[in-house]
mmCIF file of C-alpha atoms in Angstrom:
data_model
loop_
_atom_site.group_PDB
_atom_site.id
_atom_site.type_symbol
_atom_site.label_atom_id
_atom_site.label_comp_id
_atom_site.label_asym_id
_atom_site.label_seq_id
_atom_site.Cartn_x
_atom_site.Cartn_y
_atom_site.Cartn_z
ATOM 1 C CA MET A 87 -26.632 11.709 16.440
ATOM 2 C CA ARG A 88 -23.411 9.731 16.906
ATOM 3 C CA ILE A 89 -24.731 7.008 14.550
ATOM 4 C CA LEU A 90 -25.432 9.619 11.860
ATOM 5 C CA ILE A 91 -21.945 11.121 12.297
ATOM 6 C CA GLY A 92 -20.350 7.678 12.084
ATOM 7 C CA LEU A 93 -22.364 6.736 8.992
ATOM 8 C CA PHE A 94 -21.479 9.992 7.268
ATOM 9 C CA CYS A 95 -17.752 9.514 7.940
ATOM 10 C CA LEU A 96 -17.759 5.937 6.646
ATOM 11 C CA PHE A 97 -19.820 7.000 3.636
ATOM 12 C CA PHE A 98 -17.396 9.829 2.847
ATOM 13 C CA LEU A 99 -14.338 7.567 3.137
ATOM 14 C CA ILE A 100 -15.685 4.982 0.712
ATOM 15 C CA ILE A 101 -16.956 7.569 -1.762
ATOM 16 C CA PHE A 102 -13.588 9.333 -1.718
ATOM 17 C CA HIS A 103 -11.946 5.957 -2.443
ATOM 18 C CA GLU A 104 -14.285 5.338 -5.382
ATOM 19 C CA PHE A 105 -13.705 8.880 -6.627
ATOM 20 C CA GLY A 106 -10.021 7.965 -6.970
ATOM 21 C CA HIS A 107 -10.979 5.119 -9.311
ATOM 22 C CA PHE A 108 -13.288 7.493 -11.190
ATOM 23 C CA ILE A 109 -10.584 10.119 -11.796
ATOM 24 C CA ALA A 110 -8.029 7.517 -12.915
ATOM 25 C CA ALA A 111 -10.531 5.844 -15.249
ATOM 26 C CA LYS A 112 -11.271 9.190 -16.885
ATOM 27 C CA ILE A 113 -7.546 9.934 -17.284
ATOM 28 C CA PHE A 114 -6.953 6.597 -19.034
ATOM 29 C CA LYS A 115 -10.065 6.869 -21.250
ATOM 30 C CA VAL A 116 -12.024 4.033 -19.640
ATOM 31 C CA LYS A 117 -15.748 4.670 -19.790
ATOM 32 C CA VAL A 118 -17.346 5.052 -16.356
ATOM 33 C CA GLU A 119 -20.882 3.780 -16.817
ATOM 34 C CA THR A 120 -22.173 4.458 -13.288
ATOM 35 C CA PHE A 121 -21.082 6.339 -10.198
ATOM 36 C CA SER A 122 -23.363 5.819 -7.232
ATOM 37 C CA LEU A 123 -23.601 7.514 -3.856
ATOM 38 C CA GLY A 124 -24.905 4.641 -1.765
ATOM 39 C CA PHE A 125 -26.087 1.118 -2.614
ATOM 40 C CA GLY A 126 -29.391 -0.561 -3.344
ATOM 41 C CA PRO A 127 -32.480 0.940 -5.025
ATOM 42 C CA VAL A 128 -31.774 4.112 -7.009
ATOM 43 C CA LEU A 129 -33.572 7.167 -5.634
ATOM 44 C CA PHE A 130 -32.340 9.648 -8.235
ATOM 45 C CA HIS A 131 -30.048 9.508 -11.259
ATOM 46 C CA LYS A 132 -28.815 11.775 -14.015
ATOM 47 C CA ASP A 133 -26.669 11.044 -17.058
ATOM 48 C CA ILE A 134 -23.728 13.440 -17.381
ATOM 49 C CA LYS A 135 -21.309 12.944 -20.281
ATOM 50 C CA GLY A 136 -22.048 9.243 -20.545
ATOM 51 C CA THR A 137 -21.886 8.454 -16.826
ATOM 52 C CA ASP A 138 -25.061 7.638 -14.906
ATOM 53 C CA PHE A 139 -24.655 9.435 -11.563
ATOM 54 C CA ARG A 140 -26.912 7.894 -8.932
ATOM 55 C CA LEU A 141 -28.156 8.558 -5.438
ATOM 56 C CA SER A 142 -29.091 5.210 -3.890
ATOM 57 C CA LEU A 143 -31.024 4.206 -0.795
ATOM 58 C CA ILE A 144 -28.405 2.609 1.481
ATOM 59 C CA PRO A 145 -25.802 5.207 2.588
ATOM 60 C CA LEU A 146 -22.940 2.791 3.300
ATOM 61 C CA GLY A 147 -20.541 3.903 0.600
ATOM 62 C CA GLY A 148 -20.946 3.674 -3.136
ATOM 63 C CA TYR A 149 -19.384 2.306 -6.274
ATOM 64 C CA CYS A 150 -17.751 3.261 -9.550
ATOM 65 C CA GLY A 151 -18.957 0.981 -12.354
ATOM 66 C CA MET A 152 -16.528 0.884 -15.288
ATOM 67 C CA LYS A 153 -17.164 -0.531 -18.735
ATOM 68 C CA GLY A 154 -15.911 -4.075 -19.159
ATOM 69 C CA GLU A 155 -15.699 -5.082 -15.494
ATOM 70 C CA LYS A 156 -17.650 -8.244 -16.374
ATOM 71 C CA ASP A 157 -15.675 -9.034 -19.525
ATOM 72 C CA PHE A 158 -13.712 -11.722 -17.741
ATOM 73 C CA SER A 159 -16.893 -13.570 -16.626
ATOM 74 C CA ASP A 160 -18.328 -13.241 -20.143
ATOM 75 C CA ALA A 161 -15.145 -14.761 -21.578
ATOM 76 C CA LEU A 162 -15.383 -17.576 -19.029
ATOM 77 C CA ASN A 163 -19.004 -18.342 -19.881
ATOM 78 C CA ASN A 164 -18.211 -18.377 -23.606
ATOM 79 C CA GLY A 165 -15.146 -20.577 -23.168
ATOM 80 C CA TYR A 166 -12.644 -18.001 -24.472
ATOM 81 C CA SER A 167 -8.953 -18.479 -23.646
ATOM 82 C CA THR A 168 -8.442 -14.710 -23.327
ATOM 83 C CA ILE A 169 -10.610 -11.795 -22.316
ATOM 84 C CA VAL A 170 -12.128 -10.011 -25.301
ATOM 85 C CA ALA A 171 -12.548 -6.310 -24.534
ATOM 86 C CA GLU A 172 -13.154 -2.980 -26.245
ATOM 87 C CA PRO A 173 -10.470 -0.241 -26.184
ATOM 88 C CA ASP A 174 -12.450 1.968 -23.748
ATOM 89 C CA SER A 175 -13.096 -0.840 -21.252
ATOM 90 C CA LEU A 176 -11.213 -1.924 -18.123
ATOM 91 C CA TYR A 177 -9.686 -5.039 -19.700
ATOM 92 C CA GLY A 178 -9.162 -3.377 -23.059
ATOM 93 C CA ILE A 179 -6.453 -0.944 -21.908
ATOM 94 C CA HIS A 180 -2.763 -1.545 -21.211
ATOM 95 C CA PRO A 181 -2.298 -3.547 -17.961
ATOM 96 C CA LEU A 182 -0.220 -0.763 -16.370
ATOM 97 C CA LYS A 183 -3.111 1.657 -16.878
ATOM 98 C CA ARG A 184 -5.457 -0.891 -15.284
ATOM 99 C CA LEU A 185 -2.998 -1.213 -12.410
ATOM 100 C CA LEU A 186 -3.009 2.556 -11.868
ATOM 101 C CA ILE A 187 -6.814 2.688 -11.954
ATOM 102 C CA ALA A 188 -6.951 0.013 -9.259
ATOM 103 C CA PHE A 189 -4.236 1.782 -7.239
ATOM 104 C CA ALA A 190 -5.974 5.170 -7.428
ATOM 105 C CA GLY A 191 -8.661 4.268 -4.852
ATOM 106 C CA PRO A 192 -6.224 3.310 -2.060
ATOM 107 C CA PHE A 193 -3.986 6.235 -3.073
ATOM 108 C CA PHE A 194 -6.861 8.663 -2.516
ATOM 109 C CA ASN A 195 -7.342 7.149 0.956
ATOM 110 C CA PHE A 196 -3.634 7.709 1.575
ATOM 111 C CA LEU A 197 -3.936 11.359 0.504
ATOM 112 C CA LEU A 198 -6.996 11.842 2.707
ATOM 113 C CA CYS A 199 -5.023 10.534 5.673
ATOM 114 C CA VAL A 200 -2.196 12.997 4.958
ATOM 115 C CA VAL A 201 -4.700 15.869 4.679
ATOM 116 C CA GLY A 202 -6.380 14.852 7.943
ATOM 117 C CA PHE A 203 -3.148 14.739 9.936
ATOM 118 C CA THR A 204 -2.002 17.976 8.286
ATOM 119 C CA LEU A 205 -5.159 19.696 9.540
ATOM 120 C CA VAL A 206 -4.521 18.293 13.019
ATOM 121 C CA ALA A 207 -0.978 19.717 12.951
ATOM 122 C CA LEU A 208 -2.290 23.097 11.776
ATOM 123 C CA THR A 209 -4.943 23.195 14.505
ATOM 124 C CA GLY A 210 -3.137 21.755 17.499
ATOM 125 C CA PHE A 211 -5.050 20.398 20.470
ATOM 126 C CA ARG A 212 -5.087 19.985 24.214
ATOM 127 C CA TYR A 213 -5.070 16.586 25.859
ATOM 128 C CA TYR A 214 -4.891 15.037 29.293
ATOM 129 C CA THR A 215 -2.290 12.476 30.245
ATOM 130 C CA LEU A 216 -0.280 11.098 33.155
ATOM 131 C CA SER A 217 3.363 11.601 34.112
ATOM 132 C CA ASN A 218 6.207 9.467 32.764
ATOM 133 C CA GLN A 219 6.858 8.111 36.260
ATOM 134 C CA ILE A 220 6.075 4.384 36.416
ATOM 135 C CA VAL A 221 5.072 1.734 38.894
ATOM 136 C CA ILE A 222 5.890 -1.958 38.534
ATOM 137 C CA PRO A 223 2.648 -3.950 39.093
ATOM 138 C CA GLU A 224 2.639 -6.530 41.885
ATOM 139 C CA ASP A 225 0.047 -8.803 40.242
ATOM 140 C CA ASP A 226 0.643 -11.525 37.625
ATOM 141 C CA ILE A 227 0.968 -9.123 34.676
ATOM 142 C CA ARG A 228 4.086 -9.892 32.642
ATOM 143 C CA SER A 229 6.665 -7.155 33.215
ATOM 144 C CA THR A 230 9.847 -7.163 31.165
ATOM 145 C CA ALA A 231 10.552 -3.783 32.753
ATOM 146 C CA LYS A 232 10.812 -5.504 36.157
ATOM 147 C CA GLU A 233 12.977 -8.255 34.651
ATOM 148 C CA ALA A 234 15.330 -5.568 33.252
ATOM 149 C CA GLY A 235 15.719 -3.911 36.660
ATOM 150 C CA LEU A 236 13.322 -0.949 36.481
ATOM 151 C CA LEU A 237 11.781 0.091 39.796
ATOM 152 C CA SER A 238 8.575 1.763 40.879
ATOM 153 C CA GLY A 239 9.149 5.516 40.964
ATOM 154 C CA ASP A 240 11.509 5.541 37.971
ATOM 155 C CA ARG A 241 10.867 8.094 35.261
ATOM 156 C CA ILE A 242 11.259 6.857 31.686
ATOM 157 C CA ILE A 243 12.551 9.919 29.847
ATOM 158 C CA SER A 244 13.286 8.331 26.460
ATOM 159 C CA VAL A 245 12.953 5.099 24.448
ATOM 160 C CA ASP A 246 15.698 4.474 21.882
ATOM 161 C CA GLY A 247 16.499 8.181 21.976
ATOM 162 C CA LYS A 248 12.865 9.296 21.500
ATOM 163 C CA PRO A 249 11.822 11.652 24.343
ATOM 164 C CA THR A 250 8.875 10.516 26.460
ATOM 165 C CA SER A 251 7.834 13.497 28.563
ATOM 166 C CA ASP A 252 4.531 11.944 29.638
ATOM 167 C CA PHE A 253 2.800 8.565 29.843
ATOM 168 C CA SER A 254 0.998 8.985 26.496
ATOM 169 C CA GLU A 255 4.295 9.482 24.664
ATOM 170 C CA LEU A 256 5.799 6.554 26.572
ATOM 171 C CA ILE A 257 2.998 4.161 25.586
ATOM 172 C CA GLU A 258 3.152 5.393 21.986
ATOM 173 C CA GLU A 259 6.883 4.744 21.642
ATOM 174 C CA ILE A 260 6.642 1.332 23.298
ATOM 175 C CA SER A 261 3.614 0.231 21.274
ATOM 176 C CA ILE A 262 5.370 0.603 17.901
ATOM 177 C CA ARG A 263 8.369 -1.555 18.924
ATOM 178 C CA PRO A 264 7.029 -5.038 19.706
ATOM 179 C CA GLU A 265 9.510 -7.904 19.978
ATOM 180 C CA THR A 266 12.548 -5.628 20.149
ATOM 181 C CA THR A 267 15.070 -4.744 22.842
ATOM 182 C CA CYS A 268 15.401 -0.977 23.228
ATOM 183 C CA GLU A 269 17.544 1.303 25.355
ATOM 184 C CA PHE A 270 15.454 3.092 27.980
ATOM 185 C CA SER A 271 16.738 6.288 29.610
ATOM 186 C CA ILE A 272 15.700 6.142 33.262
ATOM 187 C CA GLU A 273 15.777 8.976 35.782
ATOM 188 C CA ARG A 274 16.269 7.576 39.297
ATOM 189 C CA ASP A 275 17.223 9.566 42.412
ATOM 190 C CA GLY A 276 18.548 12.428 40.278
ATOM 191 C CA ASN A 277 20.699 10.141 38.133
ATOM 192 C CA VAL A 278 20.138 9.039 34.527
ATOM 193 C CA LEU A 279 20.548 5.317 33.810
ATOM 194 C CA PHE A 280 20.495 3.546 30.448
ATOM 195 C CA ILE A 281 18.835 0.141 30.662
ATOM 196 C CA PRO A 282 18.001 -2.262 27.780
ATOM 197 C CA VAL A 283 14.426 -3.537 28.062
ATOM 198 C CA TYR A 284 12.731 -6.172 25.918
ATOM 199 C CA ILE A 285 9.361 -5.011 24.551
ATOM 200 C CA TYR A 286 6.985 -7.932 24.126
ATOM 201 C CA ALA A 287 3.943 -8.100 21.841
ATOM 202 C CA ASP A 288 0.449 -8.016 23.287
ATOM 203 C CA GLU A 289 -1.340 -11.243 22.346
ATOM 204 C CA GLU A 290 -4.543 -9.501 21.281
ATOM 205 C CA THR A 291 -3.428 -6.293 19.567
ATOM 206 C CA GLY A 292 0.191 -6.997 18.630
ATOM 207 C CA SER A 293 1.323 -3.658 20.097
ATOM 208 C CA GLY A 294 4.426 -3.442 22.273
ATOM 209 C CA LYS A 295 4.292 -3.630 26.086
ATOM 210 C CA ILE A 296 6.772 -3.774 28.969
ATOM 211 C CA GLY A 297 4.335 -4.270 31.869
ATOM 212 C CA VAL A 298 4.243 -0.927 33.680
ATOM 213 C CA ARG A 299 1.536 1.414 34.922
ATOM 214 C CA ALA A 300 1.457 5.122 35.613
ATOM 215 C CA PHE A 301 2.774 6.002 39.071
ATOM 216 C CA SER A 302 0.042 8.552 39.711
ATOM 217 C CA ASP A 303 -3.530 8.891 38.425
ATOM 218 C CA GLU A 304 -3.310 12.700 38.597
ATOM 219 C CA LEU A 305 -4.058 14.075 35.109
ATOM 220 C CA ILE A 306 -1.735 16.564 33.436
ATOM 221 C CA GLU A 307 -3.112 18.983 30.842
ATOM 222 C CA LYS A 308 -0.826 19.434 27.824
ATOM 223 C CA GLU A 309 -1.053 21.202 24.485
ATOM 224 C CA THR A 310 0.500 20.057 21.208
ATOM 225 C CA GLU A 311 2.570 22.344 19.018
ATOM 226 C CA THR A 312 0.739 24.257 16.284
ATOM 227 C CA TYR A 313 2.597 24.171 12.953
ATOM 228 C CA SER A 314 2.638 26.522 9.966
ATOM 229 C CA PHE A 315 1.524 25.077 6.611
ATOM 230 C CA GLY A 316 4.829 23.623 5.348
ATOM 231 C CA PRO A 317 5.848 21.848 8.573
ATOM 232 C CA ALA A 318 2.203 20.752 9.040
ATOM 233 C CA VAL A 319 2.282 18.934 5.685
ATOM 234 C CA VAL A 320 5.526 17.240 6.748
ATOM 235 C CA GLN A 321 3.782 16.191 9.963
ATOM 236 C CA GLY A 322 0.840 14.916 7.916
ATOM 237 C CA PHE A 323 3.111 12.600 5.908
ATOM 238 C CA SER A 324 5.088 11.610 9.011
ATOM 239 C CA GLN A 325 2.000 10.612 10.967
ATOM 240 C CA THR A 326 0.574 8.755 7.976
ATOM 241 C CA PHE A 327 3.704 6.651 7.503
ATOM 242 C CA LYS A 328 3.841 6.030 11.243
ATOM 243 C CA PHE A 329 0.351 4.557 11.229
ATOM 244 C CA ILE A 330 1.110 2.539 8.100
ATOM 245 C CA ARG A 331 3.969 1.008 10.056
ATOM 246 C CA LEU A 332 1.708 0.379 13.058
ATOM 247 C CA THR A 333 -0.888 -1.290 10.830
ATOM 248 C CA PHE A 334 1.672 -3.670 9.368
ATOM 249 C CA VAL A 335 2.990 -4.418 12.854
ATOM 250 C CA GLY A 336 -0.561 -5.327 13.866
ATOM 251 C CA LEU A 337 -1.071 -7.476 10.761
ATOM 252 C CA LYS A 338 2.186 -9.270 11.455
ATOM 253 C CA GLN A 339 1.099 -10.099 14.985
ATOM 254 C CA LEU A 340 -2.326 -11.271 13.796
ATOM 255 C CA VAL A 341 -0.687 -13.667 11.355
ATOM 256 C CA LYS A 342 1.551 -14.923 14.156
ATOM 257 C CA GLY A 343 -1.424 -15.826 16.308
ATOM 258 C CA GLY A 344 -3.211 -12.667 17.443
ATOM 259 C CA ASP A 345 -6.889 -12.490 18.358
ATOM 260 C CA PHE A 346 -8.584 -11.852 14.987
ATOM 261 C CA GLU A 347 -12.039 -11.481 16.469
ATOM 262 C CA LYS A 348 -11.028 -8.673 18.825
ATOM 263 C CA SER A 349 -8.730 -6.971 16.326
ATOM 264 C CA VAL A 350 -11.055 -6.886 13.298
ATOM 265 C CA ALA A 351 -13.856 -4.328 13.591
ATOM 266 C CA GLY A 352 -16.955 -4.542 11.431
ATOM 267 C CA PRO A 353 -18.775 -1.525 9.978
ATOM 268 C CA ALA A 354 -21.205 -1.270 12.909
ATOM 269 C CA ARG A 355 -18.372 -0.965 15.425
ATOM 270 C CA VAL A 356 -16.508 1.517 13.220
ATOM 271 C CA VAL A 357 -19.637 3.688 12.903
ATOM 272 C CA ASP A 358 -20.224 3.593 16.686
ATOM 273 C CA MET A 359 -16.597 4.343 17.623
ATOM 274 C CA VAL A 360 -16.262 7.220 15.154
ATOM 275 C CA GLY A 361 -19.637 8.696 16.062
ATOM 276 C CA THR A 362 -18.980 8.430 19.801
ATOM 277 C CA GLY A 363 -15.477 9.879 19.539
ATOM 278 C CA VAL A 364 -16.487 12.829 17.377
ATOM 279 C CA SER A 365 -19.626 13.592 19.418
ATOM 280 C CA THR A 366 -17.615 13.583 22.649
ATOM 281 C CA GLY A 367 -14.984 15.857 21.094
ATOM 282 C CA PHE A 368 -17.502 18.433 19.873
ATOM 283 C CA SER A 369 -19.284 18.368 23.238
ATOM 284 C CA GLU A 370 -16.079 19.793 24.761
ATOM 285 C CA ASN A 371 -15.358 22.436 22.119
ATOM 286 C CA PHE A 372 -15.161 22.845 18.343
ATOM 287 C CA SER A 373 -11.384 22.490 18.179
ATOM 288 C CA SER A 374 -11.405 19.209 20.094
ATOM 289 C CA GLY A 375 -14.218 17.825 17.951
ATOM 290 C CA PHE A 376 -12.525 18.874 14.705
ATOM 291 C CA VAL A 377 -9.212 17.284 15.697
ATOM 292 C CA THR A 378 -10.954 14.080 16.786
ATOM 293 C CA LEU A 379 -12.862 13.951 13.496
ATOM 294 C CA CYS A 380 -9.716 14.466 11.406
ATOM 295 C CA SER A 381 -7.731 11.922 13.422
ATOM 296 C CA LEU A 382 -10.344 9.170 13.292
ATOM 297 C CA VAL A 383 -11.093 9.697 9.599
ATOM 298 C CA SER A 384 -7.356 9.588 8.878
ATOM 299 C CA LEU A 385 -6.844 6.365 10.818
ATOM 300 C CA ILE A 386 -9.750 4.574 9.144
ATOM 301 C CA SER A 387 -8.737 5.950 5.745
ATOM 302 C CA ILE A 388 -5.211 4.529 5.971
ATOM 303 C CA SER A 389 -6.673 1.208 7.163
ATOM 304 C CA LEU A 390 -8.919 1.126 4.082
ATOM 305 C CA CYS A 391 -5.907 1.968 1.919
ATOM 306 C CA ILE A 392 -3.828 -0.905 3.255
ATOM 307 C CA MET A 393 -6.705 -3.398 3.294
ATOM 308 C CA ASN A 394 -7.561 -2.696 -0.332
ATOM 309 C CA LEU A 395 -3.910 -3.081 -1.374
ATOM 310 C CA LEU A 396 -3.693 -6.628 0.002
ATOM 311 C CA PRO A 397 -3.011 -8.961 -2.981
ATOM 312 C CA VAL A 398 -6.374 -10.665 -2.581
ATOM 313 C CA PRO A 399 -8.698 -11.259 -5.552
ATOM 314 C CA ILE A 400 -11.814 -9.000 -5.657
ATOM 315 C CA LEU A 401 -9.872 -6.307 -3.770
ATOM 316 C CA ASP A 402 -7.914 -3.574 -5.579
ATOM 317 C CA GLY A 403 -4.709 -5.368 -4.627
ATOM 318 C CA GLY A 404 -5.838 -8.444 -6.535
ATOM 319 C CA LEU A 405 -6.512 -6.420 -9.679
ATOM 320 C CA ILE A 406 -3.113 -4.737 -9.270
ATOM 321 C CA LEU A 407 -1.402 -8.122 -8.923
ATOM 322 C CA PHE A 408 -3.110 -9.601 -11.995
ATOM 323 C CA ALA A 409 -2.378 -6.503 -14.073
ATOM 324 C CA PHE A 410 1.282 -6.672 -13.050
ATOM 325 C CA ILE A 411 1.509 -10.376 -13.931
ATOM 326 C CA GLU A 412 -0.099 -9.663 -17.291
ATOM 327 C CA PHE A 413 2.400 -6.859 -17.919
ATOM 328 C CA ILE A 414 5.378 -9.091 -17.058
ATOM 329 C CA ALA A 415 4.053 -12.087 -19.026
ATOM 330 C CA ARG A 416 3.046 -9.824 -21.932
ATOM 331 C CA LYS A 417 -0.151 -11.771 -22.503
ATOM 332 C CA LYS A 418 -3.660 -11.730 -21.083
ATOM 333 C CA LEU A 419 -4.462 -14.134 -18.265
ATOM 334 C CA ASN A 420 -6.766 -17.084 -18.838
ATOM 335 C CA PRO A 421 -10.285 -16.342 -17.539
ATOM 336 C CA LYS A 422 -10.420 -19.778 -15.881
ATOM 337 C CA PHE A 423 -7.359 -18.886 -13.812
ATOM 338 C CA LEU A 424 -8.981 -15.626 -12.699
ATOM 339 C CA TYR A 425 -12.222 -17.418 -11.902
ATOM 340 C CA TYR A 426 -10.694 -20.032 -9.624
ATOM 341 C CA VAL A 427 -8.393 -17.568 -7.872
ATOM 342 C CA GLN A 428 -11.390 -15.352 -7.100
ATOM 343 C CA PHE A 429 -12.743 -18.079 -4.838
ATOM 344 C CA ILE A 430 -9.739 -17.528 -2.572
ATOM 345 C CA GLY A 431 -10.486 -13.808 -2.385
ATOM 346 C CA LEU A 432 -14.190 -14.406 -1.742
ATOM 347 C CA ALA A 433 -13.398 -16.849 1.057
ATOM 348 C CA PHE A 434 -11.025 -14.312 2.633
ATOM 349 C CA ILE A 435 -13.594 -11.505 2.493
ATOM 350 C CA LEU A 436 -16.331 -13.725 3.949
ATOM 351 C CA PHE A 437 -13.958 -14.820 6.718
ATOM 352 C CA MET A 438 -13.139 -11.217 7.616
ATOM 353 C CA PHE A 439 -16.819 -10.240 7.422
ATOM 354 C CA VAL A 440 -17.845 -13.009 9.834
ATOM 355 C CA LEU A 441 -15.040 -12.087 12.247
ATOM 356 C CA GLY A 442 -16.026 -8.433 12.108
ATOM 357 C CA LEU A 443 -19.704 -9.296 12.638
ATOM 358 C CA MET A 444 -18.957 -11.549 15.624
ATOM 359 C CA GLY A 445 -16.681 -8.889 17.107
ATOM 360 C CA ASP A 446 -19.373 -6.233 16.618
ATOM 361 C CA ILE A 447 -22.012 -8.356 18.333
ATOM 362 C CA LYS A 448 -19.796 -9.020 21.373
ATOM 363 C CA TYR A 449 -18.735 -5.354 21.473
ATOM 364 C CA PHE A 450 -22.328 -4.091 21.621
ATOM 365 C CA LEU A 451 -23.443 -6.797 24.081
ATOM 366 C CA LYS A 452 -20.682 -5.705 26.485
ATOM 367 C CA LYS A 453 -21.327 -1.988 25.905
ATOM 368 C CA TYR A 454 -25.101 -2.053 26.288
#
């Protein structure tokens, strides 16, 4: 069951992304020739207003096929210096319109993330955590908290002015501040001390750490605040931008030497993690399952948004970049230039695919 849940979530995320392209293409009068739910052999199709809507065999997403997507390869094969395109095709419209069509897919993923976190804020949820009292480990774990003078038994009540009433909040605030020195408010023997602590970056994930553990393993049950609609929408945007920031922090650390293989998850791992998380949530109660579903879908959706906006050829970001260059230069790009640059994008995608596949294999070997 968890595999089916995971597949459905991934399928929905990709289809929603492609639906963004579809809507934008219709707005800018670009003919959408095909819109498929799934890949591979077509099981069923129906033509509606010039678009061939398809249901295909492999339920791992889908695609939105627009008129003229292959015009650049046709121009290359025929030796043209510019792309020849019809007015209702992708390369026949103004480059800014093409840019917006490419941007619409990631933008829909962004909106889905906001909606997901808004629903979480409207619902509220219970969770279990530990206290904000810490212990300094005695083993070889790096501890900048110890170096700064923190002691076992201290309570960390805030990080840079952000309250940390429990260990979950403490880890969250620390994780988003790698490679920075922050002021920690410490409660010790009834007194409040303010101590600057350097937060270092974890070598594998890039998230911030100070080298502390929870003082007690006794779980505390807590419940989040339930918001009305307006404040919930604000929370939805706030959480979305927070995770955008976290994603870029992670990307930065990967570029600086993080463990790509452990940090990049392939589709199999994503399906398993989502399915397991949602199944476990619903096994407790409906509210817990619903919140878990919304949270995981939101997190993956914003990851898809950011990944597709990377200025890499064959991704939406590449099409956005080329359209912007064409708009600035006020002339169409040479097909040969596009052709050679696409090799860079293809190499990048293959590299990420191999890393994700290797990570998936190791993940499942360890798990099972």
